Coordinates of C-alpha atoms and ligand atoms in Angstrom, one line a residue:
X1 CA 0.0 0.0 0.0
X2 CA 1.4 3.3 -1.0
X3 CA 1.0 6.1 1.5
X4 CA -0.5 9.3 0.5
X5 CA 2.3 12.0 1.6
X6 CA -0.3 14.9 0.2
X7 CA -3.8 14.8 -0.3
X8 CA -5.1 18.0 -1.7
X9 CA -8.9 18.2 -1.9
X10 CA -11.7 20.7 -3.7
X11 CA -9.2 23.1 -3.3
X12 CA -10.7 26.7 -4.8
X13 CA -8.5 29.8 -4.9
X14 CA -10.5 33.0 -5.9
X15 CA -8.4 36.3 -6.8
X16 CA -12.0 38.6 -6.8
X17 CA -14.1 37.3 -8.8
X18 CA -11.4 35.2 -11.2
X19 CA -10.8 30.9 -10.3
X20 CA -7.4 30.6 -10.5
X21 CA -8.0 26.8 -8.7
X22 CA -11.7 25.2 -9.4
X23 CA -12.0 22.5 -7.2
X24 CA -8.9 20.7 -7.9
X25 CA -8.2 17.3 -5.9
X26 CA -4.1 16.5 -5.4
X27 CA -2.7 12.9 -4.5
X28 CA 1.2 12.3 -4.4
X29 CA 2.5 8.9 -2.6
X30 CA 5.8 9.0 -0.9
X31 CA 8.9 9.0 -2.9
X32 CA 7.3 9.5 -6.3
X33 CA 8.4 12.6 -8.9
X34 CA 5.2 14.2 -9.8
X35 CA 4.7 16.7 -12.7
X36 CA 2.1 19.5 -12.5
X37 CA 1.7 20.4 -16.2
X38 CA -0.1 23.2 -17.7
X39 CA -0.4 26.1 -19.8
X40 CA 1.2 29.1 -19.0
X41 CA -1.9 30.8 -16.1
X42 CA -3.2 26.9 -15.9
X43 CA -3.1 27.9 -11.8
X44 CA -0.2 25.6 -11.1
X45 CA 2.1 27.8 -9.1
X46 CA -1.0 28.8 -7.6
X47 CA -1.9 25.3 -6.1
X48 CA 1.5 25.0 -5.1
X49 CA 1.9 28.3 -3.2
X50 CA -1.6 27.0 -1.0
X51 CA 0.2 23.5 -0.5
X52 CA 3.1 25.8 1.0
X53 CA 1.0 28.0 3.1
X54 CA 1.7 31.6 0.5
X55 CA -1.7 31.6 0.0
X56 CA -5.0 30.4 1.8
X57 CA -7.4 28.5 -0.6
X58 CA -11.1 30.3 -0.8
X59 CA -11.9 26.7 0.4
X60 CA -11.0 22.9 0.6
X61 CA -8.4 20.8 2.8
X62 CA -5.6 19.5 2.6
X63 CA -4.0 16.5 4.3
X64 CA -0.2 16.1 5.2
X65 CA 0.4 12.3 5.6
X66 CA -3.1 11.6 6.4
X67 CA -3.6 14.6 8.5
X68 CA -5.6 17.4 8.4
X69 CA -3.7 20.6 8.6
X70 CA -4.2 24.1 8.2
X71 CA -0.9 25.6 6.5
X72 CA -1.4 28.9 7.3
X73 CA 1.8 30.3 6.1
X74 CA 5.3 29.0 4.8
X75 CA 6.6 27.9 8.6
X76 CA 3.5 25.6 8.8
X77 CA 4.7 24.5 6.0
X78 CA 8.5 23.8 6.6
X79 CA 7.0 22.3 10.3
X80 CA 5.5 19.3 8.6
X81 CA 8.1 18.8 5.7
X82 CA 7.2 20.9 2.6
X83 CA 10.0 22.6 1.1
X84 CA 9.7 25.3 -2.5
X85 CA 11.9 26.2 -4.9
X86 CA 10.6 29.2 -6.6
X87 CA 11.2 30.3 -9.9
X88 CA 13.0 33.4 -8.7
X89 CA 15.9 32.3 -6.0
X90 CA 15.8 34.0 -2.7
X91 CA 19.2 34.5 -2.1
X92 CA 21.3 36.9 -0.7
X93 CA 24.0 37.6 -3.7
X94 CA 27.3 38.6 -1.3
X95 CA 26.5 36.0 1.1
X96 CA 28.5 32.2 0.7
X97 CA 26.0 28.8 0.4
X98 CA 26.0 28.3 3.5
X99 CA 25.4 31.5 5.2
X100 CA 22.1 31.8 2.4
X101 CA 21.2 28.0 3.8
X102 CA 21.5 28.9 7.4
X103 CA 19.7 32.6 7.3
X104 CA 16.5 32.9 8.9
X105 CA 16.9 29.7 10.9
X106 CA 17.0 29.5 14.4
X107 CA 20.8 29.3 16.0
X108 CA 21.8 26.4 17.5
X109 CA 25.0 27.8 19.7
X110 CA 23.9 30.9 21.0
X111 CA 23.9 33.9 19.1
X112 CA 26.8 33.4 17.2
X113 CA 26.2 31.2 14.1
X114 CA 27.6 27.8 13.9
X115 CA 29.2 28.0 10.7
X116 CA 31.4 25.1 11.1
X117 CA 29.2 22.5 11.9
X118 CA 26.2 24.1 9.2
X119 CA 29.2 23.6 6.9
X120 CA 29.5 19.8 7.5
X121 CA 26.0 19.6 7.8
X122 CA 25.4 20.8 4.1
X123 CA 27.8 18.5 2.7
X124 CA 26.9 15.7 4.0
X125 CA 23.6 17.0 2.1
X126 CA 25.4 17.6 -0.6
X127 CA 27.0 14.0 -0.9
X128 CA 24.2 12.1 -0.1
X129 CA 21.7 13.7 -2.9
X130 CA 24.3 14.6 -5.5
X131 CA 24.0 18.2 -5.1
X132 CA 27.5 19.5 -5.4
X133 CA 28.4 23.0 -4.5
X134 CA 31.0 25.0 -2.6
X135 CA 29.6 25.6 0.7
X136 CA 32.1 28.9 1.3
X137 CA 31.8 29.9 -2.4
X138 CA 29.7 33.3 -2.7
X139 CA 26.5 33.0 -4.7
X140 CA 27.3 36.0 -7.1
X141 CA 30.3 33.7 -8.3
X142 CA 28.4 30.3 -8.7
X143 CA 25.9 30.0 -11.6
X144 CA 22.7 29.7 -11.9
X145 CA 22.4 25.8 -11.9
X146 CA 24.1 25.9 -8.9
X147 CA 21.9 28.5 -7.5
X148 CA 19.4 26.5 -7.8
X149 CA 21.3 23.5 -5.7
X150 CA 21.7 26.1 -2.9
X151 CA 18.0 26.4 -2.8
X152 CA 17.3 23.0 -2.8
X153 CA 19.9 21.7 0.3
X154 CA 18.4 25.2 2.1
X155 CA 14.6 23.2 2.1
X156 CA 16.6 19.7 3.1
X157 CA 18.7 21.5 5.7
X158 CA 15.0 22.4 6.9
X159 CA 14.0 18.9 6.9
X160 CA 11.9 19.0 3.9
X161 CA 10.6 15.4 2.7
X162 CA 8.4 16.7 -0.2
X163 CA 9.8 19.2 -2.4
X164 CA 8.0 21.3 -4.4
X165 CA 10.0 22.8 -7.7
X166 CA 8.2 26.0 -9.8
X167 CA 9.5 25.0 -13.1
X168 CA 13.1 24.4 -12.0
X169 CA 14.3 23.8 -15.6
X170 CA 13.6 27.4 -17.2
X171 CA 16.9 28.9 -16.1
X172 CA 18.9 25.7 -16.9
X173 CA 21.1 25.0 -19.5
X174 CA 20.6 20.9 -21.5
X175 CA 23.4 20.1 -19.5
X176 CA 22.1 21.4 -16.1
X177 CA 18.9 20.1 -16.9
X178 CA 20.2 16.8 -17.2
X179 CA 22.0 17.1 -13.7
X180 CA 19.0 17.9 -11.9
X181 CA 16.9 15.1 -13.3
X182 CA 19.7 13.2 -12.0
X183 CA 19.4 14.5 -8.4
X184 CA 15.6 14.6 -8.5
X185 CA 16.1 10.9 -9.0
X186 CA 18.2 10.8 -6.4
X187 CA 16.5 12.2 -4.1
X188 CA 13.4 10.2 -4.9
X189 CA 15.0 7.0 -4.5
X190 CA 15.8 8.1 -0.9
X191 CA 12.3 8.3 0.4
X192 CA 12.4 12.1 -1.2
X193 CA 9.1 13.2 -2.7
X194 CA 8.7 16.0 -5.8
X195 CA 6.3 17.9 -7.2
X196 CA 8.1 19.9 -10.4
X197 CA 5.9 22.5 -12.1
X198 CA 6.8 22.2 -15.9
X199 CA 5.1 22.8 -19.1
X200 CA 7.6 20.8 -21.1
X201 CA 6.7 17.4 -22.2
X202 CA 10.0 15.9 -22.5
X203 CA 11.3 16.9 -19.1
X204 CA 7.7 15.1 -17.7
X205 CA 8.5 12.0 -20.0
X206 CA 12.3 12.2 -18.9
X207 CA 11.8 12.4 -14.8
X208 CA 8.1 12.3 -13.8
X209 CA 6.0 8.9 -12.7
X210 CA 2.6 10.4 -12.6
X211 CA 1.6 13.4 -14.4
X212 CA -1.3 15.8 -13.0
X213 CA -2.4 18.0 -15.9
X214 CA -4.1 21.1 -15.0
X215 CA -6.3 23.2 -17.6
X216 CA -7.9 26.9 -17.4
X217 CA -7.7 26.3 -13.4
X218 CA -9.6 22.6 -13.0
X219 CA -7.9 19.6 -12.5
X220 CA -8.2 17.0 -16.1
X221 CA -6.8 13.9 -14.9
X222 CA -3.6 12.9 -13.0
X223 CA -1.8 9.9 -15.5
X224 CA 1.2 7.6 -15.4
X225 CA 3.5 8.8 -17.3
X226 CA 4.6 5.3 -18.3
X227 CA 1.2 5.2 -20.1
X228 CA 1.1 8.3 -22.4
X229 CA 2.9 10.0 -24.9
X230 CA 3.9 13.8 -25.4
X231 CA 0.8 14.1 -28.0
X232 CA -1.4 12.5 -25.6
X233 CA -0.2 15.2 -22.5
X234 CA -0.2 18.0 -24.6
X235 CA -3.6 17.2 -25.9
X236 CA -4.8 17.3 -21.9
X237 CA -2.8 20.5 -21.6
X238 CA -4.5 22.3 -24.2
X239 CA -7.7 20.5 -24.9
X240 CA -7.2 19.4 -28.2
X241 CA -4.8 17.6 -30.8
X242 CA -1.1 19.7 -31.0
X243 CA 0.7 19.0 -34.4
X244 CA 5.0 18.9 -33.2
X245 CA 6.5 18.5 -36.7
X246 CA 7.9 21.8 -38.1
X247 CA 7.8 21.1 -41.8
X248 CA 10.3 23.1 -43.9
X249 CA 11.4 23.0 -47.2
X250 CA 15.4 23.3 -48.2
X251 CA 17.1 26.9 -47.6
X252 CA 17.0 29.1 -50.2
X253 CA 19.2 32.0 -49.1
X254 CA 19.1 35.1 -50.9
X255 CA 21.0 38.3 -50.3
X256 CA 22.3 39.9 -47.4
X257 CA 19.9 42.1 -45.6
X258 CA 21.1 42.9 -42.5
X259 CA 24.9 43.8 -41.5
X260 CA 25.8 43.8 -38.5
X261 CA 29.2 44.9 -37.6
X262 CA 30.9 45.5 -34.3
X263 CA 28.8 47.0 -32.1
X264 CA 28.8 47.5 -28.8
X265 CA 25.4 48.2 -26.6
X266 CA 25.7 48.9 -22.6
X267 CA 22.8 47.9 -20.1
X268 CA 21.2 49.5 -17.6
X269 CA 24.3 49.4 -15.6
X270 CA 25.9 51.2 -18.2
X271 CA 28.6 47.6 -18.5
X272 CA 29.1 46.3 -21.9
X273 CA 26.3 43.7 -22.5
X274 CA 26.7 43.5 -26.7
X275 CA 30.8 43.5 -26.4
X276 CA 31.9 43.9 -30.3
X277 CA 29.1 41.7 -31.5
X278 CA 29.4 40.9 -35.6
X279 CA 26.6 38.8 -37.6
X280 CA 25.4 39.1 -41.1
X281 CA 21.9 37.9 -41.6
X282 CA 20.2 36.9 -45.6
X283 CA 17.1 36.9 -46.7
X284 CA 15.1 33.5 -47.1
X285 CA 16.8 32.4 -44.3
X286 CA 16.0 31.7 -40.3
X287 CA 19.0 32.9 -38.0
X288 CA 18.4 31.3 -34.5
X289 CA 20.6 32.9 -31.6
X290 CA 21.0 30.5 -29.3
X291 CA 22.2 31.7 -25.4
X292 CA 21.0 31.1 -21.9
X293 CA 19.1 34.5 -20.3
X294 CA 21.1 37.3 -20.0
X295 CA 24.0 36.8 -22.1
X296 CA 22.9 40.5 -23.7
X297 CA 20.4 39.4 -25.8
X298 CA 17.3 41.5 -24.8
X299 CA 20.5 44.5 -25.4
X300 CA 21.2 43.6 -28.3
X301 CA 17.5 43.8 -30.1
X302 CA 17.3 46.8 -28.4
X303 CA 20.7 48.1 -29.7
X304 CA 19.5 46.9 -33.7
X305 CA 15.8 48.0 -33.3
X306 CA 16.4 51.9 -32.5
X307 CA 15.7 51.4 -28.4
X308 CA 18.9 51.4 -26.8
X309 CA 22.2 53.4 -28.1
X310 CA 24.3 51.7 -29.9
X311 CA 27.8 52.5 -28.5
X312 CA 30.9 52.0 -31.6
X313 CA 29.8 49.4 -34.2
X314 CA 27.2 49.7 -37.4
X315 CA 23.4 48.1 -38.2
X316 CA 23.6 48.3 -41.9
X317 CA 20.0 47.2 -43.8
X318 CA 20.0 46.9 -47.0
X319 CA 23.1 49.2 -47.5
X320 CA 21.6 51.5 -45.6
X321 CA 22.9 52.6 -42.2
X322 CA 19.8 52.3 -39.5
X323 CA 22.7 52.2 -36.6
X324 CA 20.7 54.5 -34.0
X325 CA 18.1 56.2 -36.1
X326 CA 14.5 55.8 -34.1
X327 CA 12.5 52.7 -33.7
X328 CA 9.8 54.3 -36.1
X329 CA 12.3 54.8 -39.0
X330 CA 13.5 51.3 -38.0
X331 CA 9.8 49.6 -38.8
X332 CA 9.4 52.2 -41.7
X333 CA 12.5 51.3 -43.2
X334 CA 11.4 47.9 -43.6
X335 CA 12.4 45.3 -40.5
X336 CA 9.6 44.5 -38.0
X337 CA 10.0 43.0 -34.1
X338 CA 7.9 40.8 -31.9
X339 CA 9.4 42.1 -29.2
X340 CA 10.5 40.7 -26.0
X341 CA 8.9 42.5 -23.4
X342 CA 5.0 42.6 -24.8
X343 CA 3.7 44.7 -22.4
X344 CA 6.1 47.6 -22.6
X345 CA 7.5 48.0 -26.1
X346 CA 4.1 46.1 -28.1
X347 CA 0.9 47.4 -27.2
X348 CA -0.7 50.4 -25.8
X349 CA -3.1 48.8 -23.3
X350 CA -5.4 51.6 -23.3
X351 CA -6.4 50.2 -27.0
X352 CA -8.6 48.4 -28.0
X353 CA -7.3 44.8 -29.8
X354 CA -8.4 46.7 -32.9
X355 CA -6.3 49.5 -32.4
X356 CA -3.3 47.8 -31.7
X357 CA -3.6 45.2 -34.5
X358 CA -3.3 48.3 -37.1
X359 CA -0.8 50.9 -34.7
X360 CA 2.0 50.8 -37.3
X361 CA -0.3 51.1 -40.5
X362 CA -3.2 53.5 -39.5
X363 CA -1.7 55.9 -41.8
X364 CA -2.0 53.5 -44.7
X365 CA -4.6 52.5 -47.1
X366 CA -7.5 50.9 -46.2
X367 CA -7.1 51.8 -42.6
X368 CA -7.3 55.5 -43.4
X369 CA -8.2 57.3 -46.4
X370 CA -8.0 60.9 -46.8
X371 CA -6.6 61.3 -43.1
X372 CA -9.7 59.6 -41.5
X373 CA -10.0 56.5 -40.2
X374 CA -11.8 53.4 -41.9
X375 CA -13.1 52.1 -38.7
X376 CA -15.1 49.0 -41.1
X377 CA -11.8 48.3 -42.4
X378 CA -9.8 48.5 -39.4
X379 CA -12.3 45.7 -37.7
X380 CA -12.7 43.8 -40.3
X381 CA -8.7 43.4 -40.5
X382 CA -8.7 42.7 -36.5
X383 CA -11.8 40.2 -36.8
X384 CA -9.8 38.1 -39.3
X385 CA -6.5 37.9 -37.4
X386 CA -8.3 37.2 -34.2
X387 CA -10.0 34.3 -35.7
X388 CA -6.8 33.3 -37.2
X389 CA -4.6 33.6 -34.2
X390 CA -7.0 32.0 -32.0
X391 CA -7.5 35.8 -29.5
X392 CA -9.5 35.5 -26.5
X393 CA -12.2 36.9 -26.3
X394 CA -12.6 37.1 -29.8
X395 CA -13.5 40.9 -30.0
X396 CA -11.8 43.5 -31.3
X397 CA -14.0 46.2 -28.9
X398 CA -11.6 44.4 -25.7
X399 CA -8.7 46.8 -24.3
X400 CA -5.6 45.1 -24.6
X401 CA -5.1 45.4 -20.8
X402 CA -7.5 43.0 -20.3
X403 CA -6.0 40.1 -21.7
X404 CA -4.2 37.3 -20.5
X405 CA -0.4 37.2 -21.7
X406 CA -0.7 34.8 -23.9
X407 CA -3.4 36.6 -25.6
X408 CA -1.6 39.8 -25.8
X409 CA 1.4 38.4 -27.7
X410 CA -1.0 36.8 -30.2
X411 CA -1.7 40.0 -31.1
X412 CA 1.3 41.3 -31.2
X413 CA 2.7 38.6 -33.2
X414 CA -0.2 39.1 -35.8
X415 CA 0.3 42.6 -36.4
X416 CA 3.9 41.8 -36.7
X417 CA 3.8 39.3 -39.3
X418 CA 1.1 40.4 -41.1
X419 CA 3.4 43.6 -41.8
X420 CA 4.8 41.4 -44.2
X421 CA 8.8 43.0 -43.2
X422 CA 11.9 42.4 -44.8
X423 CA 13.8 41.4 -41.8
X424 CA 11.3 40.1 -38.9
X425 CA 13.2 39.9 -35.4
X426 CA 11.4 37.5 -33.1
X427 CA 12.9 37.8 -29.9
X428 CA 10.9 35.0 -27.7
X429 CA 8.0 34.6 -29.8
X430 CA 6.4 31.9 -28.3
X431 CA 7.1 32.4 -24.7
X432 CA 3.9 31.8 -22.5
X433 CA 2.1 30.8 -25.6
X434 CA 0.1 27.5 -25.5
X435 CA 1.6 24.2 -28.1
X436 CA -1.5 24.9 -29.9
X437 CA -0.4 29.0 -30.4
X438 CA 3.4 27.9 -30.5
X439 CA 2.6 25.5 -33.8
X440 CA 1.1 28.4 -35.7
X441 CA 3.8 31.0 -34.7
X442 CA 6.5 28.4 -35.8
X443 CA 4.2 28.3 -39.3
X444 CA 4.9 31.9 -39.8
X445 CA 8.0 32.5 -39.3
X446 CA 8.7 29.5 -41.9
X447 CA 6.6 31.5 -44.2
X448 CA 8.1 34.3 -43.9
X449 CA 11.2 32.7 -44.5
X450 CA 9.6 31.1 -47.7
X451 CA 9.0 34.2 -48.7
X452 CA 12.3 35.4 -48.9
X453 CA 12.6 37.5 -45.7
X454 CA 14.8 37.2 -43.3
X455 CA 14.0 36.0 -39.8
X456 CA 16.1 36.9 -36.8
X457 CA 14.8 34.4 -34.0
X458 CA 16.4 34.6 -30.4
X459 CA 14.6 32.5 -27.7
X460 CA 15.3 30.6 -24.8
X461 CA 14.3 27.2 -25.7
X462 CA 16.5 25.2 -27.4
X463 CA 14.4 22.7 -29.6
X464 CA 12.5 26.0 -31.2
X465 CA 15.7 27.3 -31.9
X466 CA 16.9 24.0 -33.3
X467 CA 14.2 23.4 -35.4
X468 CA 13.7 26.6 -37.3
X469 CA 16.6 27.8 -38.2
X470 CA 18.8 27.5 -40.8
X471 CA 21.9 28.8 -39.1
X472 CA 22.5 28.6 -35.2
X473 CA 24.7 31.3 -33.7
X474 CA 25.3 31.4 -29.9
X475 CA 25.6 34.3 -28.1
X476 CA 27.8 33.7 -24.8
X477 CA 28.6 37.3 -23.2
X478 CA 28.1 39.3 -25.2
X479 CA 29.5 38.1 -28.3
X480 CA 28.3 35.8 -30.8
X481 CA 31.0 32.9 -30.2
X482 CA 30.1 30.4 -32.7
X483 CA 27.9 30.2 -35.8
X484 CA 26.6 26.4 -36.9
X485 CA 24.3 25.2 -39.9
X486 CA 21.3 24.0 -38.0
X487 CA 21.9 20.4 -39.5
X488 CA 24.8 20.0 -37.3
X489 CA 23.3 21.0 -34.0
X490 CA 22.1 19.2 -31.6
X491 CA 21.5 20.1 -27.8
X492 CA 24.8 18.9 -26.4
X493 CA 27.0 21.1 -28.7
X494 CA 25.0 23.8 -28.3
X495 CA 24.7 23.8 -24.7
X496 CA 28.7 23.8 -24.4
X497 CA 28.8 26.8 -26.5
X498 CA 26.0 28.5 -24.4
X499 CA 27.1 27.9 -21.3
X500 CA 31.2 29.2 -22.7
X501 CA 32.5 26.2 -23.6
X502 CA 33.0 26.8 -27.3
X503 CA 36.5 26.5 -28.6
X504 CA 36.5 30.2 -29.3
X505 CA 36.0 31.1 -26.1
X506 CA 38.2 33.9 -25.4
X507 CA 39.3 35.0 -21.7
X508 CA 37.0 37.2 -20.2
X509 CA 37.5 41.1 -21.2
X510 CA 37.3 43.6 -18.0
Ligands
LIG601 P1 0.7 29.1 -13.7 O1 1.7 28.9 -12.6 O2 0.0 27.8 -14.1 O3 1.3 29.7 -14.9 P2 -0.6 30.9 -11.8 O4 -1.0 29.9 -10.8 O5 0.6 31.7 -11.6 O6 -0.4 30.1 -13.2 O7 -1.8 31.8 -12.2 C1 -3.1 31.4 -12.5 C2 -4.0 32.6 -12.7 O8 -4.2 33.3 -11.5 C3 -3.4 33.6 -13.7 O9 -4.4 34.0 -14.6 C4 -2.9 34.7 -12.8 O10 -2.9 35.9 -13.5 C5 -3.8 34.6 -11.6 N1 -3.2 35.0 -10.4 C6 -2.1 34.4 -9.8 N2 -1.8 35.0 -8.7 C7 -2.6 36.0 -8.5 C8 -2.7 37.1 -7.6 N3 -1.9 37.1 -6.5 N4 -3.7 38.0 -7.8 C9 -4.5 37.9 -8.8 N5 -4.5 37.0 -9.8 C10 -3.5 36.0 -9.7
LIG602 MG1 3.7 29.5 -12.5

């Protein structure tokens, strides 16, 4: 007989008058790895911040190895064995491991901190799960992947038995990802029970015994993973079939359109994020950049799109030099963005869908004539590419601000691509986007391609960027340190290269 170590039951969570949770039911047995999967909103992090006392449920119970409790915040919580990961680490940057593990915890020798023996405590942690770090190394000088260690031994230093992880693999590189799968498994076979918030298949398929899928905030079924496939869970997810083949004809690569050369773009902190960054993009072709968070990407589409100066270096476009003219030349000129940060740079909230589907072109025939608006034209325009790109609700009358994320960048990414540019930069264009959304976004941007434009894609997730492009580059610091036909990538390379592995890896320039 398996024991139930959580038993979650009818739980509701109301934010006003919006279910995030609709009477969702829970059950994970001791030492098993169970996914939560969902869309992006599903309501996933949501059950899990109740189960970890962050939030109190509008109603139902929960039951911690067969007992009732109330977990009425995070101590509750960490008193009966429930440990979280969240998706942003809570850790103090210029403190070492084991100062971050042991803050916030009761001394145990007075009020001087016992250092030492926390030290041997954590790595005999460390040992017995696989979780290797440097217990006096500072956290600003480990990475990420490590990071993310530290907060896991701080919940097993606590004496967590369940762990809960809020989609642990975002920040990862392949090859961290495949290191924590290891110690998740690890940790399970120790009497260690997960819960990992994920909405990729693969990782589920890879790690997870049972699978609880969670759609539009109600619970569709919980599943052995044994039993299903990746169509089969993304069907659940998204409530009907998901096509995962990206069909694409041979490359045919025409001229170059886009000439990048040199340049150098500073972040906020006014530090070199694009350091001397050269690439030459052609038309008729997908350019993936390839690079963990970070690396100066979001800088560098800034830099080439007119938002952020661009310090020494040239953009040229079609022999022309765009190198710091303003985003509106930039788009007139000819090369469109879905940009990375919708809320901000893509639409005016204030408008209506309608409005924003036409806010580049209300200038141009039909959507004004004679300097006055064609309103029929303007919705009928909106009304098509709502029904094509699946928007929610489907009226064009609704205020952008309304709208769920994913919602908002469909919109974006229609007006975008129905701008029909000459270079189209699609920085993230899928994130938060549902399989169903992310299969006709990957359409486009082949079209386009087949079209003869040129399509400058930068994302996060590896397997999009493997299998649109054409030409991989990676961007590791600032600099584009390797450039691969697509045909020769796979995940292992390119993770080396992202993470500064490459062979032309240079020292690091001060
Ligand atoms: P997931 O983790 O599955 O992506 P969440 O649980 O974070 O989804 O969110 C589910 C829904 O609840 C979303 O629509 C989100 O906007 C809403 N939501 C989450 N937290 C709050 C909050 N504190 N206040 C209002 N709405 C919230
Ligand atoms: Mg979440």
């Amino acid at each position: 007989m398996d024991m139930k170590v959580i038993e979650m039951k009818n739980i509701i969570k109301k934010f006003g008058s919006f279910t995030a949770n609709d009477n969702i039911d829970l059950s994970v047995h001791k030492g098993e790895i169970h996914a939560l999967l969902g869309e992006n909103g599903a309501g996933k992090s949501t059950l899990m911040n109740i189960l970890y006392g962050l939030y109190t449920p509008t109603s139902g119970e929960i039951y911690i190895n067969g007992k009732k409790i109330n977990i009425t915040n995070p101590n509750v919580a960490i008193k009966h064995g429930i440990g979280m990961v969240h998706q942003h680490f809570m850790l103090v940057d210029t403190f070492t491991v084991v100062e971050n593990i042991i803050l916030g915890m009761e001394t145990t020798n007075g009020p001087v901190l016992d250092i030492k023996r926390a030290t041997k405590k954590v790595e005999e942690l460390s040992k017995k799960y696989g979780l290797f770090v440097d217990p006096n190394a500072k956290i600003q000088d480990i990475s990420v992947g490590m990071q993310q260690r530290v907060e896991i031994l701080k919940a097993l230093y606590r004496g967590a038995d369940i762990l809960i992880l809020d989609e642990p693999t975002a920040v990862l590189t392949p090859q961290e990802i495949d290191e924590l799968i290891n110690i998740m498994r690890s940790l399970a076979s120790q009497g260690k029970t997960i819960i990992i918030i994920t909405h990729k298949l693969k990782e589920i398929k890879a790690v997870a015994d049972y699978c609880t899928v969670i759609r539009r905030g109600k619970k569709i079924d919980t599943v052995k993973v044994e039993s299903v496939n990746e169509e089969e869970l993304a069907e659940m997810m998204v409530g009907r079939q998901v096509s995962f083949t990206v069909d694409k004809k041979n490359v045919n690569r025409g001229k170059k359109v886009l000439d990048i050369k040199d340049i150098v773009v500073k972040d906020n902190r006014k530090l070199n994020a694009v350091n001397n960054l050269s690439l030459d993009i052609y038309s008729g072709e997908i350019l993936g950049i390839a690079g963990i968070d970070g690396n100066g990407q979001s800088e560098f589409i800034e830099g080439i799109t007119g938002l952020r100066p661009i310090e020494s270096g040239q953009v040229i476009f079609d022999e022309k030099d765009i190198t710091n003219k303003s985003p509106f030349e930039i788009i007139n000129a000819g090369l469109s963005t879905i940009p990375e940060d919708r809320q901000r740079r893509g639409l005016v909230l204030d408008f209506t869908i309608a409005e924003n589907m036409i806010l580049e072109n209300y200038h141009k025939e039909p959507f004004s004539r004679k300097g006055r608006l064609n309103h029929k034209a303007i919705e009928d325009f909106s009304e098509k590419l709502i029904e094509k790109f699946d928007v929610r609700p489907r009226n064009h009358g609704q205020k952008a601000g309304a709208l769920s994320g994913g919602n908002q960048q469909k919109v974006i990414i229609a007006r975008e691509i129905t701008n029909n540019p000459e270079v189209l930069i699609a920085a993230q264009p899928t994130r938060g986007l549902d399989v169903g959304a992310i299969e006709y976004v990957h359409k486009y941007l082949i079209e386009q391609r087949d079209n003869g434009r040129a399509v400058l894609l930068i994302s996060f997730e590896l397997d999009e960027v493997i299998n649109l492009s054409d030409r991989i580059a990676v961007i590791y610091e600032g600099k584009i340190v390797d450039i691969i036909d697509a045909k020769d990538a796979d995940e292992r390379t390119l993770g080396l290269l992202m993470a500064g592995g490459g062979a032309n890896n240079e020292e690091d320039e001060e």
